[in-house]
């Protein structure tokens, strides 16, 4: 499904459930959540109430944005979702969590995080590469956190594992407003699918926890 050029209704945010070593990560998360709300855009995220995830959601909620969290049942206790102000959808597996987030969001921003953040980033990029969807994907590289990853991506191009056209599937913004500009007015060029597009497997119904 292509993103309408005029407006992104909900942005998916991939980020860490830990705060990281530097206070700048939490500041970035708070700035992003507030700016998202000011754009009149909703948030879809991993439902965690801690770390970068919690800071993004709290800032978005405080500024009036609708927030939807998606979380696997086995992480429900550990990541402490805030159900008092947030719609929380509990699914059974990590695969279901990612697939539902991909379906709900019209574009994706990536903030600092760990293994899970990289997994989500690369899966969305791969879905774009394969033509399963065409949704903008933007790294918020404030402070240079993602510089080593960008170097690796460029090495993949120079060694011919991905093409220059595929490389731009992962866009880069140096700050929050630039990232939101890229999401609200997507400029993602079309990418020729490497294989016939396959529709994602339908998910079983998921309901908010009561």
CSV table of C-alpha atoms in Angstrom, one decimal:
chain,number,residue,atom,x,y,z
A,1,UNK,CA,0.0,0.0,0.0
A,2,UNK,CA,1.4,3.4,-1.0
A,3,UNK,CA,1.5,6.3,1.4
A,4,UNK,CA,-0.6,9.3,0.4
A,5,UNK,CA,1.6,12.3,-0.4
A,6,UNK,CA,-0.6,14.7,1.5
A,7,UNK,CA,-0.7,13.3,5.0
A,8,UNK,CA,0.7,10.5,7.1
A,9,UNK,CA,-2.0,9.6,9.6
A,10,UNK,CA,0.1,7.4,11.9
A,11,UNK,CA,3.8,7.1,12.2
A,12,UNK,CA,5.4,3.9,13.4
A,13,UNK,CA,8.4,4.5,15.6
A,14,UNK,CA,11.1,1.8,16.2
A,15,UNK,CA,13.4,2.5,19.2
A,16,UNK,CA,14.9,1.0,22.3
A,17,UNK,CA,13.1,-0.2,25.5
A,18,UNK,CA,16.3,1.1,27.3
A,19,UNK,CA,17.2,4.7,27.8
A,20,UNK,CA,20.8,4.3,26.5
A,21,UNK,CA,23.9,5.7,28.1
A,22,UNK,CA,23.5,9.3,26.9
A,23,UNK,CA,20.8,11.7,28.0
A,24,UNK,CA,20.5,12.9,24.4
A,25,UNK,CA,18.6,9.8,23.5
A,26,UNK,CA,15.8,10.5,25.9
A,27,UNK,CA,15.8,14.2,24.8
A,28,UNK,CA,15.5,13.1,21.2
A,29,UNK,CA,12.6,10.8,22.0
A,30,UNK,CA,10.7,13.5,23.9
A,31,UNK,CA,11.3,16.0,21.1
A,32,UNK,CA,10.1,13.5,18.5
A,33,UNK,CA,6.9,12.6,20.4
A,34,UNK,CA,6.0,16.2,20.9
A,35,UNK,CA,6.7,17.2,17.3
A,36,UNK,CA,4.7,14.3,16.0
A,37,UNK,CA,1.6,15.5,17.9
A,38,UNK,CA,2.1,19.0,16.7
A,39,UNK,CA,1.9,17.7,13.1
A,40,UNK,CA,-1.5,16.2,13.9
A,41,UNK,CA,-0.1,12.7,13.5
A,42,UNK,CA,-0.7,9.6,15.6
A,43,UNK,CA,1.9,7.2,17.0
A,44,UNK,CA,2.2,3.4,16.6
A,45,UNK,CA,5.0,1.9,18.7
A,46,UNK,CA,6.0,-1.2,20.6
A,47,UNK,CA,3.9,-0.3,23.7
A,48,UNK,CA,6.8,-0.2,26.1
A,49,UNK,CA,6.5,2.2,29.0
A,50,UNK,CA,10.2,2.3,29.6
A,51,UNK,CA,13.3,3.6,27.9
A,52,UNK,CA,13.2,5.5,24.6
A,53,UNK,CA,9.8,3.9,23.8
A,54,UNK,CA,8.2,5.2,26.9
A,55,UNK,CA,9.7,8.7,26.4
A,56,UNK,CA,8.3,8.9,22.8
A,57,UNK,CA,4.9,7.8,23.9
A,58,UNK,CA,4.7,10.0,27.0
A,59,UNK,CA,5.6,13.1,25.0
A,60,UNK,CA,3.1,12.3,22.2
A,61,UNK,CA,0.3,11.7,24.7
A,62,UNK,CA,1.2,14.8,26.7
A,63,UNK,CA,0.9,16.8,23.5
A,64,UNK,CA,-2.5,15.2,22.5
A,65,UNK,CA,-1.5,12.6,19.9
A,66,UNK,CA,-3.4,9.3,19.7
A,67,UNK,CA,-1.1,6.5,20.6
A,68,UNK,CA,-1.4,2.8,19.8
A,69,UNK,CA,1.0,0.2,21.3
A,70,UNK,CA,1.5,-3.3,20.1
A,71,UNK,CA,3.1,-5.8,22.3
A,72,UNK,CA,3.6,-9.6,22.5
A,73,UNK,CA,2.1,-11.2,25.6
A,74,UNK,CA,5.5,-12.4,26.9
A,75,UNK,CA,6.8,-8.8,27.0
A,76,UNK,CA,3.7,-7.4,28.6
A,77,UNK,CA,5.0,-7.4,32.2
A,78,UNK,CA,8.6,-6.5,31.4
A,79,UNK,CA,7.9,-3.4,29.2
A,80,UNK,CA,5.1,-2.0,31.4
A,81,UNK,CA,2.7,-0.6,28.8
A,82,UNK,CA,0.6,2.4,30.0
A,83,UNK,CA,-3.0,1.4,29.4
A,84,UNK,CA,-4.5,4.4,31.2
A,85,UNK,CA,-3.9,6.7,28.2
A,86,UNK,CA,-2.8,4.4,25.4
A,87,UNK,CA,-4.6,1.8,23.2
A,88,UNK,CA,-2.6,-1.4,23.9
A,89,UNK,CA,-3.0,-4.4,21.6
A,90,UNK,CA,-1.6,-7.6,22.8
A,91,UNK,CA,-0.5,-10.2,20.3
A,92,UNK,CA,1.0,-13.7,20.7
A,93,UNK,CA,4.4,-13.4,18.9
A,94,UNK,CA,7.0,-10.9,17.9
A,95,UNK,CA,6.2,-11.6,14.2
A,96,UNK,CA,2.6,-10.6,14.8
A,97,UNK,CA,3.7,-7.5,16.6
A,98,UNK,CA,5.8,-6.4,13.7
A,99,UNK,CA,3.3,-7.3,11.0
A,100,UNK,CA,0.5,-5.4,12.8
A,101,UNK,CA,2.7,-2.3,13.3
A,102,UNK,CA,3.6,-2.4,9.6
A,103,UNK,CA,0.0,-2.5,8.7
A,104,UNK,CA,-1.2,0.3,11.0
A,105,UNK,CA,1.5,2.8,10.2
A,106,UNK,CA,1.9,4.7,6.9
A,107,UNK,CA,5.6,5.5,7.5
A,108,UNK,CA,8.4,4.7,10.0
A,109,UNK,CA,10.9,6.6,12.0
A,110,UNK,CA,13.9,4.9,13.6
A,111,UNK,CA,15.4,6.3,16.8
A,112,UNK,CA,18.3,4.8,18.9
A,113,UNK,CA,17.8,1.2,20.1
A,114,UNK,CA,19.3,-2.2,20.0
A,115,UNK,CA,18.8,-5.6,18.3
A,116,UNK,CA,15.0,-5.2,18.1
A,117,UNK,CA,15.2,-1.8,16.6
A,118,UNK,CA,17.7,-3.0,13.9
A,119,UNK,CA,15.4,-6.0,13.2
A,120,UNK,CA,12.4,-3.8,12.6
A,121,UNK,CA,14.4,-1.3,10.5
A,122,UNK,CA,15.8,-4.0,8.2
A,123,UNK,CA,12.6,-5.9,7.9
A,124,UNK,CA,10.7,-2.8,6.8
A,125,UNK,CA,13.5,-1.9,4.4
A,126,UNK,CA,13.3,-5.5,3.0
A,127,UNK,CA,9.6,-5.3,2.5
A,128,UNK,CA,10.1,-2.1,0.5
A,129,UNK,CA,12.9,-3.7,-1.5
A,130,UNK,CA,10.6,-6.7,-2.4
A,131,UNK,CA,7.7,-4.5,-3.2
A,132,UNK,CA,5.5,-5.8,-0.4
A,133,UNK,CA,4.8,-2.2,0.5
A,134,UNK,CA,6.2,1.2,-0.3
A,135,UNK,CA,6.3,3.2,3.0
A,136,UNK,CA,8.8,5.8,3.9
A,137,UNK,CA,11.5,4.8,6.4
A,138,UNK,CA,13.7,7.4,8.0
A,139,UNK,CA,16.6,7.1,10.4
A,140,UNK,CA,16.7,10.0,12.9
A,141,UNK,CA,20.5,10.3,13.0
A,142,UNK,CA,20.7,13.2,15.5
A,143,UNK,CA,24.1,13.2,17.1
A,144,UNK,CA,25.5,10.6,14.7
A,145,UNK,CA,24.2,7.5,16.5
A,146,UNK,CA,23.6,5.7,13.2
A,147,UNK,CA,26.8,6.7,11.4
A,148,UNK,CA,28.4,3.2,11.7
A,149,UNK,CA,25.2,1.6,10.2
A,150,UNK,CA,25.2,4.1,7.3
A,151,UNK,CA,28.9,3.2,6.6
A,152,UNK,CA,27.9,-0.4,6.5
A,153,UNK,CA,25.0,0.3,4.1
A,154,UNK,CA,27.3,2.2,1.8
A,155,UNK,CA,29.8,-0.7,1.9
A,156,UNK,CA,26.9,-3.0,0.8
A,157,UNK,CA,26.4,-0.7,-2.2
A,158,UNK,CA,30.1,-0.6,-3.1
A,159,UNK,CA,30.4,-4.4,-2.8
A,160,UNK,CA,27.2,-4.8,-5.0
A,161,UNK,CA,25.0,-6.5,-2.4
A,162,UNK,CA,22.4,-3.7,-2.8
A,163,UNK,CA,21.9,-1.2,-5.6
A,164,UNK,CA,22.1,2.6,-5.1
A,165,UNK,CA,18.4,2.6,-5.8
A,166,UNK,CA,17.7,0.1,-3.0
A,167,UNK,CA,20.0,2.0,-0.7
A,168,UNK,CA,17.8,5.1,-0.6
A,169,UNK,CA,14.9,3.0,0.8
A,170,UNK,CA,16.5,3.8,4.2
A,171,UNK,CA,16.4,7.6,4.3
A,172,UNK,CA,18.4,9.7,6.8
A,173,UNK,CA,17.4,12.8,8.7
A,174,UNK,CA,19.7,14.8,11.0
A,175,UNK,CA,16.9,15.9,13.2
A,176,UNK,CA,13.2,15.5,14.2
A,177,UNK,CA,11.6,18.1,11.9
A,178,UNK,CA,13.5,16.9,8.9
A,179,UNK,CA,12.4,13.3,9.6
A,180,UNK,CA,8.8,14.4,9.9
A,181,UNK,CA,9.0,16.4,6.7
A,182,UNK,CA,10.2,13.2,4.9
A,183,UNK,CA,7.3,11.2,6.5
A,184,UNK,CA,4.5,13.8,5.9
A,185,UNK,CA,5.6,14.4,2.3
A,186,UNK,CA,7.3,11.1,1.3
A,187,UNK,CA,9.8,11.2,-1.5
A,188,UNK,CA,10.7,7.5,-1.6
A,189,UNK,CA,11.4,6.6,-5.2
A,190,UNK,CA,10.0,3.4,-6.6
A,191,UNK,CA,12.1,0.3,-6.2
A,192,UNK,CA,11.9,-2.5,-8.7
A,193,UNK,CA,10.8,-5.7,-6.8
A,194,UNK,CA,13.4,-8.5,-6.7
A,195,UNK,CA,10.6,-11.0,-6.5
A,196,UNK,CA,6.9,-11.0,-7.0
A,197,UNK,CA,5.2,-9.1,-4.2
A,198,UNK,CA,3.5,-11.5,-1.7
A,199,UNK,CA,0.8,-10.2,0.5
A,200,UNK,CA,1.6,-10.5,4.2
A,201,UNK,CA,-0.1,-13.4,6.0
A,202,UNK,CA,-3.3,-12.3,7.6
A,203,UNK,CA,-3.1,-11.9,11.3
A,204,UNK,CA,-5.6,-13.3,13.8
A,205,UNK,CA,-7.8,-10.7,15.5
A,206,UNK,CA,-6.0,-9.0,18.4
A,207,UNK,CA,-7.8,-7.2,21.1
A,208,UNK,CA,-6.8,-4.8,23.8
A,209,UNK,CA,-6.0,-6.4,27.1
A,210,UNK,CA,-8.8,-6.0,29.7
